[in-house]
Amino acid sequence: MGRSRKGRDISGWLVVDKPEGLTSTAVVNKVRWAFNAKKAGHAGTLDPAATGVLAVALGEATKTVPFVTDALKAYRFTMRFGAATNTDDAEGELIATSEKRPSDDEIHAALPAFVGDIEQVPPQFSAVKIDGERAYALARAGEEVEIAARPLYVESLEMVERPDADHAVLEMICGKGGYVRSIARDLGQALGCHGHVVSLRRVWAGPFEIEDGVTFDLIEKLARSPELDTYLRPLEEGLADLPELRTTPDGATKLRNGNPGIVLASDVEYGDEAWASLDGEAVAVGIYKAGELHPSRVFVKG
C-alpha cells in the first residue's frame, strides 16, 4: 500500500509575488509547507531571475491549474540593446556586441512582426526537453543543441518607456509557452543590434493580478498560522475563463460520482467546455451536451 501524504486537506489559490533568485518549484514547496497542505502546484513557471505573479494552487485547486496555465499572461520587461548573451538575459556570458542603438521609431516599426501567431525558438538555457534532457542541462555541459521553433500567440507587444539609448521597457501579453528572453533576443536581431533581458516581471496571469500578490516574506512570517489562510482565494477563480453552469443537488451528486448531471445552460453550445456549480461551489468541469455536463474533472466537496 502506498504511503499517504501528510498534511491538511486545504484547497484554493495563493497569488505569490515571487522574488528574484528563487525557482518556481522552491516557491511552491515553501507555500505547501506554510499551509501544511497535502498537495500544491503552480500555473506557469517563472525563471529564477524573474519576479511577479506566480499562482500557486493547493488541494482541489490543482485540478484547475491547466486552465490558468493556458490563459493569457502579461509581462513587463526591460531589455538592453547592443549585447547578446548565451542565456538571453543578464545572467549569461556575453557572446556578441554592437555599437548600434535603435531609434524609438525603429523599435515601434519592428514590434508588429512579433504580434499574432508567431514561431519562437526557446532559449538554449530553458526547460525544454531535447531527447529526454533539459536544454539548460545540455547547455551547462557545453553542448549547443538545435531547438525547434514553437508556436506562440502574442496578443500585444508595446514599448512603454525608453530610459536611455541602451534600454527599453516593453509590455507583452501572450499565451502559454512564451519566452520573454526569446522575444528580446529576436527583437535585438531584427533591429541589427543584439539584445537581452535585464529585468522581467509578470504583472498578471489569467485572473490573478500582481496587486493581489502575497510577498515571500509575509508567507514565511505567517506560516502555519490561521491568518495565512485568509489570503487563500477560492479554487473557482481558476475557472474564470470557462462558462459557469448551475446544477441541482441531484445533478451535483451525479457529477461528483463521475456521471453526467443536469445543468442550467444559457449561452453555451453543445460540445463547449464549462464548469458546474451548486450554491457557487465548483462541482465539476466537463463538456456540455444537451442539458447535461459530462464531467472530466470532479471536485471533492470541501
Coordinates of N, CA and C in Angstrom, one line a residue, residues 19-240:
P19 N 9.8 36.6 -5.5 CA 11.0 37.4 -5.5 C 12.1 36.9 -6.5
E20 N 13.0 37.7 -6.8 CA 14.1 37.3 -7.6 C 15.0 36.3 -6.9
G21 N 15.6 35.4 -7.7 CA 16.5 34.4 -7.1 C 16.0 33.1 -6.7
L22 N 14.7 32.9 -6.7 CA 14.1 31.6 -6.3 C 13.5 30.9 -7.6
T23 N 13.6 29.6 -7.6 CA 12.9 28.9 -8.6 C 11.4 28.8 -8.3
S24 N 10.6 28.6 -9.3 CA 9.1 28.4 -9.1 C 8.9 27.2 -8.2
T25 N 9.6 26.2 -8.4 CA 9.5 25.0 -7.5 C 9.7 25.3 -6.1
A26 N 10.8 26.1 -5.8 CA 11.1 26.4 -4.4 C 9.9 27.2 -3.8
V27 N 9.3 28.1 -4.6 CA 8.2 28.8 -4.0 C 7.0 27.9 -3.7
V28 N 6.7 27.0 -4.6 CA 5.6 26.1 -4.4 C 5.9 25.2 -3.1
N29 N 7.1 24.7 -3.0 CA 7.4 23.9 -1.8 C 7.3 24.7 -0.5
K30 N 7.6 26.0 -0.5 CA 7.5 26.9 0.6 C 6.0 27.1 1.0
V31 N 5.2 27.3 -0.1 CA 3.8 27.6 0.1 C 3.1 26.3 0.7
R32 N 3.5 25.2 0.1 CA 2.9 23.9 0.6 C 3.2 23.7 2.1
W33 N 4.5 24.0 2.5 CA 4.9 23.9 3.9 C 4.2 24.9 4.7
A34 N 4.1 26.1 4.3 CA 3.5 27.2 5.1 C 2.0 26.9 5.4
F35 N 1.3 26.2 4.5 CA -0.1 25.9 4.7 C -0.2 24.5 5.3
N36 N 0.9 23.7 5.4 CA 0.8 22.3 5.7 C -0.2 21.6 4.9
A37 N -0.1 21.9 3.6 CA -1.0 21.3 2.6 C -0.5 20.0 2.0
K38 N -1.5 19.1 1.7 CA -1.1 17.8 1.1 C -0.6 18.0 -0.3
K39 N -1.2 18.9 -1.0 CA -0.8 18.9 -2.4 C -0.8 20.4 -2.9
A40 N 0.2 20.7 -3.8 CA 0.4 22.0 -4.3 C 1.0 22.0 -5.7
G41 N 0.7 23.0 -6.5 CA 1.3 23.1 -7.9 C 1.2 24.6 -8.3
H42 N 1.8 24.9 -9.4 CA 1.8 26.3 -9.9 C 1.3 26.3 -11.4
A43 N 0.9 27.5 -11.8 CA 0.3 27.7 -13.1 C 1.3 28.5 -14.0
G44 N 2.4 28.0 -14.4 CA 3.3 28.7 -15.3 C 4.6 29.1 -14.6
T45 N 5.7 28.5 -15.1 CA 7.0 28.7 -14.5 C 7.5 30.1 -14.7
L46 N 8.2 30.7 -13.7 CA 8.9 31.9 -13.9 C 10.4 31.6 -13.7
D47 N 11.3 32.2 -14.5 CA 12.7 32.0 -14.3 C 13.1 32.5 -12.9
P48 N 14.2 31.9 -12.4 CA 14.7 32.4 -11.1 C 14.9 33.9 -11.0
A49 N 15.4 34.5 -12.1 CA 15.7 35.9 -12.1 C 14.4 36.8 -12.2
A50 N 13.3 36.2 -12.6 CA 12.1 36.9 -12.8 C 11.3 37.1 -11.5
T51 N 10.5 38.1 -11.5 CA 9.6 38.4 -10.3 C 8.2 38.4 -10.8
G52 N 7.3 38.6 -9.8 CA 5.9 38.8 -10.1 C 4.9 37.6 -9.9
V53 N 3.8 37.6 -10.6 CA 2.7 36.7 -10.3 C 3.1 35.2 -10.5
L54 N 3.1 34.5 -9.5 CA 3.2 33.0 -9.5 C 2.0 32.5 -8.8
A55 N 1.0 32.0 -9.5 CA -0.2 31.5 -8.9 C 0.0 30.0 -8.5
V56 N -0.1 29.8 -7.2 CA 0.1 28.5 -6.6 C -1.3 27.9 -6.1
A57 N -1.5 26.7 -6.6 CA -2.8 26.0 -6.3 C -2.6 25.0 -5.2
L58 N -3.5 24.9 -4.3 CA -3.5 23.9 -3.2 C -4.7 23.0 -3.3
G59 N -4.4 21.7 -3.0 CA -5.5 20.8 -2.9 C -6.3 20.6 -4.2
E60 N -7.7 20.7 -4.0 CA -8.5 20.6 -5.2 C -8.3 21.6 -6.3
A61 N -7.8 22.8 -5.9 CA -7.5 23.8 -6.9 C -6.4 23.4 -7.9
T62 N -5.6 22.4 -7.6 CA -4.6 21.9 -8.5 C -5.3 21.3 -9.8
K63 N -6.6 20.9 -9.7 CA -7.3 20.4 -10.8 C -7.7 21.6 -11.8
T64 N -7.6 22.8 -11.4 CA -7.9 23.9 -12.2 C -6.6 24.5 -12.8
V65 N -5.4 24.0 -12.5 CA -4.1 24.6 -12.9 C -4.1 24.7 -14.5
P66 N -4.5 23.7 -15.2 CA -4.4 23.8 -16.7 C -5.1 25.0 -17.3
F67 N -6.2 25.4 -16.7 CA -7.0 26.5 -17.2 C -6.3 27.8 -17.0
V68 N -5.5 28.0 -15.9 CA -4.8 29.2 -15.7 C -3.5 29.1 -16.5
T69 N -2.9 28.0 -16.6 CA -1.7 27.8 -17.4 C -1.9 28.2 -18.9
D70 N -3.1 27.8 -19.4 CA -3.5 28.1 -20.8 C -3.9 29.6 -21.0
A71 N -4.2 30.3 -19.9 CA -4.7 31.7 -20.0 C -3.6 32.6 -20.5
L72 N -4.1 33.8 -20.9 CA -3.1 34.9 -21.3 C -2.4 35.4 -20.1
K73 N -1.2 35.8 -20.3 CA -0.3 36.4 -19.2 C 0.3 37.6 -19.7
A74 N 0.6 38.6 -18.7 CA 1.2 39.8 -19.1 C 2.5 40.0 -18.4
Y75 N 3.5 40.5 -19.2 CA 4.9 40.7 -18.7 C 5.3 42.1 -19.0
R76 N 6.1 42.7 -18.0 CA 6.8 44.0 -18.2 C 8.2 43.7 -18.1
F77 N 9.0 44.1 -19.1 CA 10.4 43.7 -19.0 C 11.3 44.8 -19.6
T78 N 12.5 44.9 -19.1 CA 13.5 45.8 -19.7 C 14.5 45.0 -20.5
M79 N 14.8 45.5 -21.7 CA 15.8 44.9 -22.5 C 16.9 45.8 -22.7
R80 N 18.1 45.3 -22.9 CA 19.3 46.1 -23.2 C 19.7 45.8 -24.6
F81 N 20.0 46.9 -25.3 CA 20.4 46.8 -26.7 C 22.0 46.8 -26.8
G82 N 22.5 46.2 -27.8 CA 23.9 46.3 -28.0 C 24.7 45.1 -27.5
A83 N 24.0 44.1 -26.9 CA 24.7 42.9 -26.4 C 23.8 41.7 -26.4
A84 N 24.4 40.6 -26.7 CA 23.7 39.3 -26.7 C 24.4 38.4 -25.7
T85 N 23.7 37.6 -25.0 CA 24.3 36.6 -24.0 C 23.8 35.2 -24.3
N86 N 24.5 34.2 -23.8 CA 24.2 32.8 -24.1 C 22.9 32.4 -23.4
T87 N 22.4 33.2 -22.4 CA 21.2 32.8 -21.7 C 20.0 33.7 -22.2
D88 N 20.3 34.7 -23.0 CA 19.4 35.8 -23.4 C 18.9 36.6 -22.2
D89 N 19.6 36.6 -21.1 CA 19.3 37.5 -20.0 C 20.7 38.0 -19.4
A90 N 20.6 38.8 -18.4 CA 21.8 39.5 -17.8 C 22.7 38.5 -17.1
E91 N 22.2 37.3 -16.8 CA 23.0 36.3 -16.0 C 24.0 35.5 -16.9
G92 N 23.8 35.6 -18.2 CA 24.7 34.8 -19.0 C 26.0 35.5 -19.5
E93 N 26.7 34.7 -20.2 CA 28.0 35.2 -20.8 C 27.8 36.0 -22.0
L94 N 28.5 37.1 -22.2 CA 28.4 37.9 -23.4 C 29.0 37.2 -24.6
I95 N 28.2 37.1 -25.7 CA 28.6 36.4 -26.9 C 28.7 37.2 -28.1
A96 N 28.1 38.5 -28.0 CA 28.1 39.4 -29.2 C 27.8 40.8 -28.8
T97 N 28.4 41.8 -29.4 CA 28.1 43.2 -29.1 C 27.9 44.0 -30.4
S98 N 27.3 45.1 -30.2 CA 27.1 46.0 -31.4 C 27.1 47.4 -30.9
E99 N 27.6 48.3 -31.7 CA 27.6 49.8 -31.4 C 26.3 50.4 -31.7
K100 N 25.5 49.8 -32.5 CA 24.3 50.3 -33.0 C 23.2 50.4 -31.9
R101 N 22.5 51.5 -31.9 CA 21.4 51.7 -30.9 C 20.1 52.1 -31.7
P102 N 19.1 51.4 -31.7 CA 17.9 51.7 -32.5 C 17.2 52.9 -32.0
S103 N 16.6 53.6 -32.9 CA 15.7 54.8 -32.6 C 14.4 54.3 -32.1
D104 N 13.6 55.2 -31.4 CA 12.3 54.8 -31.0 C 11.4 54.4 -32.2
D105 N 11.5 55.1 -33.3 CA 10.7 54.8 -34.5 C 11.1 53.4 -35.0
E106 N 12.4 53.0 -35.0 CA 12.8 51.7 -35.4 C 12.2 50.6 -34.6
I107 N 12.2 50.9 -33.3 CA 11.6 49.9 -32.3 C 10.2 49.7 -32.6
H108 N 9.4 50.8 -32.7 CA 8.0 50.7 -32.9 C 7.7 50.0 -34.2
A109 N 8.5 50.2 -35.2 CA 8.3 49.6 -36.5 C 8.6 48.1 -36.5
A110 N 9.5 47.7 -35.6 CA 9.8 46.2 -35.6 C 8.8 45.4 -34.7
L111 N 8.1 46.0 -33.8 CA 7.3 45.3 -32.9 C 6.1 44.5 -33.5
P112 N 5.4 45.0 -34.6 CA 4.3 44.3 -35.1 C 4.7 42.9 -35.6
A113 N 5.9 42.6 -36.0 CA 6.3 41.3 -36.5 C 6.3 40.3 -35.4
F114 N 6.2 40.7 -34.1 CA 6.2 39.8 -33.0 C 4.8 39.7 -32.4
V115 N 3.8 40.2 -33.1 CA 2.4 40.1 -32.6 C 1.6 39.2 -33.4
G116 N 0.6 38.4 -32.8 CA -0.2 37.5 -33.5 C 0.3 36.1 -33.3
D117 N 0.1 35.2 -34.2 CA 0.6 33.8 -34.2 C 2.0 33.8 -34.8
I118 N 3.0 33.6 -33.9 CA 4.3 33.6 -34.4 C 5.0 32.3 -34.0
E119 N 6.2 32.1 -34.6 CA 7.0 31.0 -34.2 C 8.2 31.5 -33.4
Q120 N 8.5 30.8 -32.3 CA 9.5 31.2 -31.4 C 10.4 30.1 -31.0
V121 N 11.7 30.3 -31.1 CA 12.7 29.3 -30.6 C 13.1 29.6 -29.2
P122 N 12.8 28.6 -28.3 CA 13.1 28.8 -26.9 C 14.6 29.0 -26.7
P123 N 15.0 29.7 -25.6 CA 16.5 29.9 -25.3 C 17.2 28.6 -25.1
Q124 N 18.5 28.6 -25.3 CA 19.4 27.4 -25.1 C 19.2 27.0 -23.6
F125 N 19.2 28.0 -22.7 CA 19.0 27.8 -21.3 C 17.6 27.9 -21.0
S126 N 16.8 26.8 -21.2 CA 15.4 26.7 -20.9 C 15.1 25.3 -20.5
A127 N 13.8 25.1 -20.0 CA 13.4 23.8 -19.5 C 12.9 22.8 -20.6
V128 N 13.0 23.3 -21.9 CA 12.6 22.5 -23.0 C 13.4 21.2 -23.0
K129 N 12.7 20.1 -23.3 CA 13.4 18.7 -23.3 C 13.9 18.4 -24.7
I130 N 15.1 18.0 -24.8 CA 15.8 17.5 -26.0 C 16.2 16.1 -25.8
D131 N 15.6 15.2 -26.5 CA 15.9 13.8 -26.3 C 15.9 13.4 -24.8
G132 N 14.9 13.8 -24.1 CA 14.8 13.5 -22.7 C 15.6 14.3 -21.7
E133 N 16.4 15.2 -22.2 CA 17.3 16.0 -21.4 C 16.8 17.5 -21.4
R134 N 16.9 18.2 -20.3 CA 16.5 19.6 -20.3 C 17.6 20.4 -21.1
A135 N 17.1 21.3 -21.8 CA 18.0 22.1 -22.6 C 19.1 22.8 -21.8
Y136 N 18.7 23.3 -20.6 CA 19.6 24.0 -19.8 C 20.7 23.1 -19.3
A137 N 20.4 21.8 -19.0 CA 21.4 20.9 -18.6 C 22.4 20.6 -19.7
L138 N 22.0 20.5 -20.9 CA 22.9 20.3 -22.0 C 23.7 21.6 -22.2
A139 N 23.1 22.7 -22.1 CA 23.8 24.0 -22.3 C 24.9 24.2 -21.2
R140 N 24.6 23.8 -20.0 CA 25.6 23.9 -18.9 C 26.7 23.0 -19.1
A141 N 26.5 21.9 -19.8 CA 27.5 20.9 -20.1 C 28.3 21.3 -21.4
G142 N 28.0 22.4 -21.9 CA 28.8 22.9 -23.1 C 28.2 22.5 -24.4
E143 N 27.1 21.8 -24.4 CA 26.6 21.4 -25.7 C 25.6 22.4 -26.3
E144 N 25.8 22.7 -27.6 CA 24.9 23.6 -28.3 C 23.9 22.8 -29.1
V145 N 22.6 22.8 -28.7 CA 21.6 22.0 -29.3 C 20.7 22.8 -30.2
E146 N 20.1 22.1 -31.1 CA 19.1 22.8 -32.0 C 17.8 22.6 -31.4
I147 N 17.1 23.7 -31.1 CA 15.8 23.7 -30.5 C 14.8 24.1 -31.6
A148 N 13.8 23.3 -31.8 CA 12.8 23.6 -32.8 C 11.9 24.8 -32.4
A149 N 11.5 25.6 -33.4 CA 10.6 26.7 -33.2 C 9.3 26.2 -32.7
R150 N 8.6 26.9 -31.8 CA 7.3 26.6 -31.3 C 6.3 27.7 -31.5
P151 N 5.0 27.3 -31.8 CA 4.0 28.4 -32.0 C 3.7 29.1 -30.7
L152 N 3.5 30.4 -30.8 CA 3.2 31.3 -29.7 C 2.2 32.3 -30.1
Y153 N 1.2 32.6 -29.3 CA 0.2 33.6 -29.6 C 0.6 34.8 -28.8
V154 N 0.9 36.0 -29.4 CA 1.2 37.2 -28.8 C 0.0 38.2 -29.0
E155 N -0.7 38.6 -28.0 CA -1.8 39.5 -28.2 C -1.3 40.9 -28.4
S156 N -0.3 41.3 -27.7 CA 0.2 42.7 -27.9 C 1.7 42.7 -27.4
L157 N 2.5 43.6 -28.0 CA 3.8 43.9 -27.6 C 4.1 45.4 -27.8
E158 N 4.3 46.1 -26.7 CA 4.4 47.6 -26.9 C 5.6 48.1 -26.1
M159 N 6.3 49.1 -26.6 CA 7.3 49.8 -25.8 C 6.6 50.9 -25.0
V160 N 6.8 50.9 -23.6 CA 6.2 51.8 -22.7 C 7.1 52.8 -22.2
E161 N 8.4 52.6 -22.2 CA 9.4 53.5 -21.7 C 10.7 53.4 -22.5
R162 N 11.5 54.5 -22.6 CA 12.8 54.4 -23.2 C 13.7 55.2 -22.3
P163 N 14.2 54.6 -21.2 CA 15.0 55.3 -20.2 C 16.3 55.9 -20.8
D164 N 16.9 55.2 -21.7 CA 18.1 55.8 -22.4 C 18.3 55.0 -23.7
A165 N 19.4 55.3 -24.4 CA 19.7 54.7 -25.7 C 19.9 53.2 -25.6
D166 N 20.4 52.8 -24.4 CA 20.8 51.3 -24.2 C 19.6 50.5 -23.8
H167 N 18.5 51.0 -23.4 CA 17.4 50.2 -22.8 C 16.1 50.7 -23.3
A168 N 15.1 49.7 -23.2 CA 13.7 50.0 -23.5 C 12.9 49.1 -22.6
V169 N 11.8 49.6 -22.1 CA 10.9 48.9 -21.3 C 9.7 48.5 -22.1
L170 N 9.3 47.2 -22.2 CA 8.3 46.7 -23.0 C 7.2 46.0 -22.2
E171 N 6.0 45.9 -22.7 CA 5.0 45.1 -22.1 C 4.4 44.1 -23.1
M172 N 4.3 42.9 -22.8 CA 3.8 41.9 -23.7 C 2.7 41.1 -23.0
I173 N 1.6 40.8 -23.8 CA 0.6 39.9 -23.4 C 0.6 38.7 -24.3
C174 N 0.8 37.5 -23.8 CA 0.9 36.3 -24.7 C 0.2 35.1 -24.1
G175 N 0.2 34.1 -24.9 CA -0.4 32.8 -24.4 C 0.6 31.9 -23.8
K176 N 0.2 30.7 -23.7 CA 1.0 29.7 -23.0 C 2.3 29.4 -23.7
G177 N 3.4 29.3 -22.9 CA 4.7 28.8 -23.5 C 5.6 29.9 -24.1
G178 N 5.3 31.2 -23.7 CA 6.1 32.3 -24.3 C 7.3 32.5 -23.5
Y179 N 8.4 32.7 -24.2 CA 9.7 33.1 -23.6 C 10.0 34.5 -23.8
V180 N 10.0 35.4 -22.8 CA 10.3 36.8 -23.0 C 11.7 37.0 -23.4
R181 N 12.6 36.1 -22.9 CA 14.0 36.2 -23.3 C 14.2 36.0 -24.8
S182 N 13.4 35.1 -25.4 CA 13.5 34.9 -26.8 C 13.0 36.1 -27.6
I183 N 11.9 36.8 -27.1 CA 11.4 38.0 -27.7 C 12.5 39.1 -27.7
A184 N 13.2 39.3 -26.6 CA 14.3 40.3 -26.5 C 15.4 39.9 -27.5
R185 N 15.8 38.6 -27.5 CA 16.9 38.2 -28.4 C 16.5 38.4 -29.8
D186 N 15.3 38.0 -30.2 CA 14.9 38.1 -31.6 C 14.6 39.6 -32.0
L187 N 14.1 40.4 -31.1 CA 13.9 41.8 -31.4 C 15.3 42.5 -31.6
G188 N 16.2 42.1 -30.8 CA 17.6 42.7 -31.0 C 18.2 42.3 -32.3
Q189 N 17.9 41.1 -32.7 CA 18.4 40.6 -34.0 C 17.7 41.4 -35.2
A190 N 16.4 41.5 -35.0 CA 15.7 42.2 -36.1 C 16.1 43.7 -36.2
L191 N 16.5 44.3 -35.1 CA 17.0 45.7 -35.1 C 18.5 45.8 -35.5
G192 N 19.1 44.7 -35.7 CA 20.5 44.7 -36.1 C 21.5 45.1 -35.0
C193 N 21.1 44.9 -33.7 CA 22.0 45.5 -32.7 C 22.2 44.5 -31.5
H194 N 21.6 43.3 -31.6 CA 21.6 42.3 -30.5 C 20.8 42.9 -29.3
G195 N 20.4 42.0 -28.4 CA 19.6 42.4 -27.2 C 19.4 41.3 -26.2
H196 N 19.1 41.6 -25.0 CA 18.8 40.6 -24.0 C 18.0 41.3 -22.9
V197 N 17.4 40.4 -22.0 CA 16.5 40.9 -20.9 C 17.4 41.2 -19.7
V198 N 17.1 42.3 -19.1 CA 17.8 42.6 -17.9 C 16.9 42.6 -16.6
S199 N 15.6 42.7 -16.8 CA 14.7 42.5 -15.7 C 13.3 42.1 -16.3
L200 N 12.6 41.3 -15.6 CA 11.4 40.7 -16.0 C 10.4 40.6 -14.9
R201 N 9.2 41.0 -15.1 CA 8.1 40.9 -14.1 C 6.8 40.5 -14.7
R202 N 6.2 39.5 -14.2 CA 4.8 39.1 -14.6 C 3.8 39.9 -13.8
V203 N 3.0 40.6 -14.5 CA 2.1 41.5 -13.8 C 0.7 40.9 -13.7
W204 N 0.3 40.0 -14.5 CA -0.9 39.2 -14.3 C -0.8 37.9 -15.1
A205 N -1.6 36.9 -14.6 CA -1.7 35.6 -15.2 C -3.1 35.1 -15.1
G206 N -3.8 35.1 -16.2 CA -5.2 34.8 -16.2 C -6.0 35.7 -15.3
P207 N -6.7 35.2 -14.3 CA -7.5 36.0 -13.4 C -6.7 36.7 -12.3
F208 N -5.4 36.3 -12.1 CA -4.6 36.7 -11.0 C -3.7 37.9 -11.3
E209 N -3.8 39.0 -10.5 CA -3.0 40.2 -10.7 C -2.0 40.4 -9.6
I210 N -1.0 41.2 -10.0 CA 0.1 41.4 -9.0 C -0.3 42.2 -7.8
E211 N -1.4 43.0 -7.9 CA -1.9 43.7 -6.8 C -2.4 42.8 -5.7
D212 N -2.8 41.6 -6.1 CA -3.2 40.6 -5.1 C -2.1 39.7 -4.6
G213 N -0.9 40.0 -5.0 CA 0.2 39.1 -4.7 C 0.6 39.2 -3.2
V214 N 1.0 38.0 -2.7 CA 1.5 38.0 -1.3 C 3.0 37.8 -1.4
T215 N 3.7 38.6 -0.6 CA 5.2 38.5 -0.6 C 5.7 37.3 0.1
F216 N 6.9 36.9 -0.4 CA 7.5 35.7 0.2 C 7.8 35.9 1.7
D217 N 8.2 37.1 2.1 CA 8.4 37.4 3.5 C 7.2 37.2 4.3
L218 N 6.0 37.6 3.8 CA 4.8 37.5 4.6 C 4.4 36.0 4.7
I219 N 4.6 35.3 3.6 CA 4.4 33.8 3.7 C 5.2 33.2 4.8
E220 N 6.5 33.5 4.9 CA 7.3 33.0 5.9 C 6.9 33.4 7.3
K221 N 6.5 34.7 7.4 CA 6.1 35.3 8.7 C 4.8 34.6 9.3
L222 N 3.8 34.4 8.4 CA 2.5 33.8 8.8 C 2.4 32.3 8.6
A223 N 3.5 31.7 8.3 CA 3.5 30.2 8.0 C 2.9 29.5 9.2
R224 N 2.0 28.5 8.9 CA 1.4 27.6 9.8 C 0.4 28.3 10.8
S225 N 0.0 29.5 10.4 CA -1.0 30.3 11.2 C -2.3 30.4 10.5
P226 N -3.4 30.6 11.3 CA -4.7 30.8 10.6 C -4.8 32.0 9.8
E227 N -4.0 33.0 10.1 CA -4.0 34.3 9.4 C -3.6 34.1 8.0
L228 N -2.7 33.2 7.7 CA -2.2 32.9 6.3 C -3.4 32.4 5.5
D229 N -4.3 31.6 6.1 CA -5.4 31.1 5.4 C -6.3 32.2 4.8
T230 N -6.3 33.4 5.4 CA -7.2 34.4 4.9 C -6.7 35.0 3.5
Y231 N -5.5 34.7 3.1 CA -5.0 35.1 1.8 C -5.3 34.1 0.7
L232 N -5.9 33.0 1.1 CA -6.2 32.0 0.1 C -7.5 32.4 -0.7
R233 N -7.4 32.2 -2.0 CA -8.5 32.6 -2.9 C -9.2 31.3 -3.3
P234 N -10.5 31.4 -3.6 CA -11.3 30.2 -3.9 C -10.8 29.5 -5.2
L235 N -10.9 28.2 -5.2 CA -10.5 27.5 -6.4 C -11.2 27.9 -7.6
E236 N -12.5 28.3 -7.4 CA -13.3 28.7 -8.5 C -12.7 29.8 -9.4
E237 N -11.8 30.6 -8.8 CA -11.2 31.7 -9.5 C -10.3 31.2 -10.7
G238 N -9.8 29.9 -10.5 CA -9.0 29.3 -11.5 C -9.9 28.9 -12.7
L239 N -11.2 29.0 -12.6 CA -12.1 28.6 -13.7 C -12.7 29.8 -14.4
A240 N -12.1 31.0 -14.2 CA -12.7 32.3 -14.7 C -12.9 32.3 -16.2

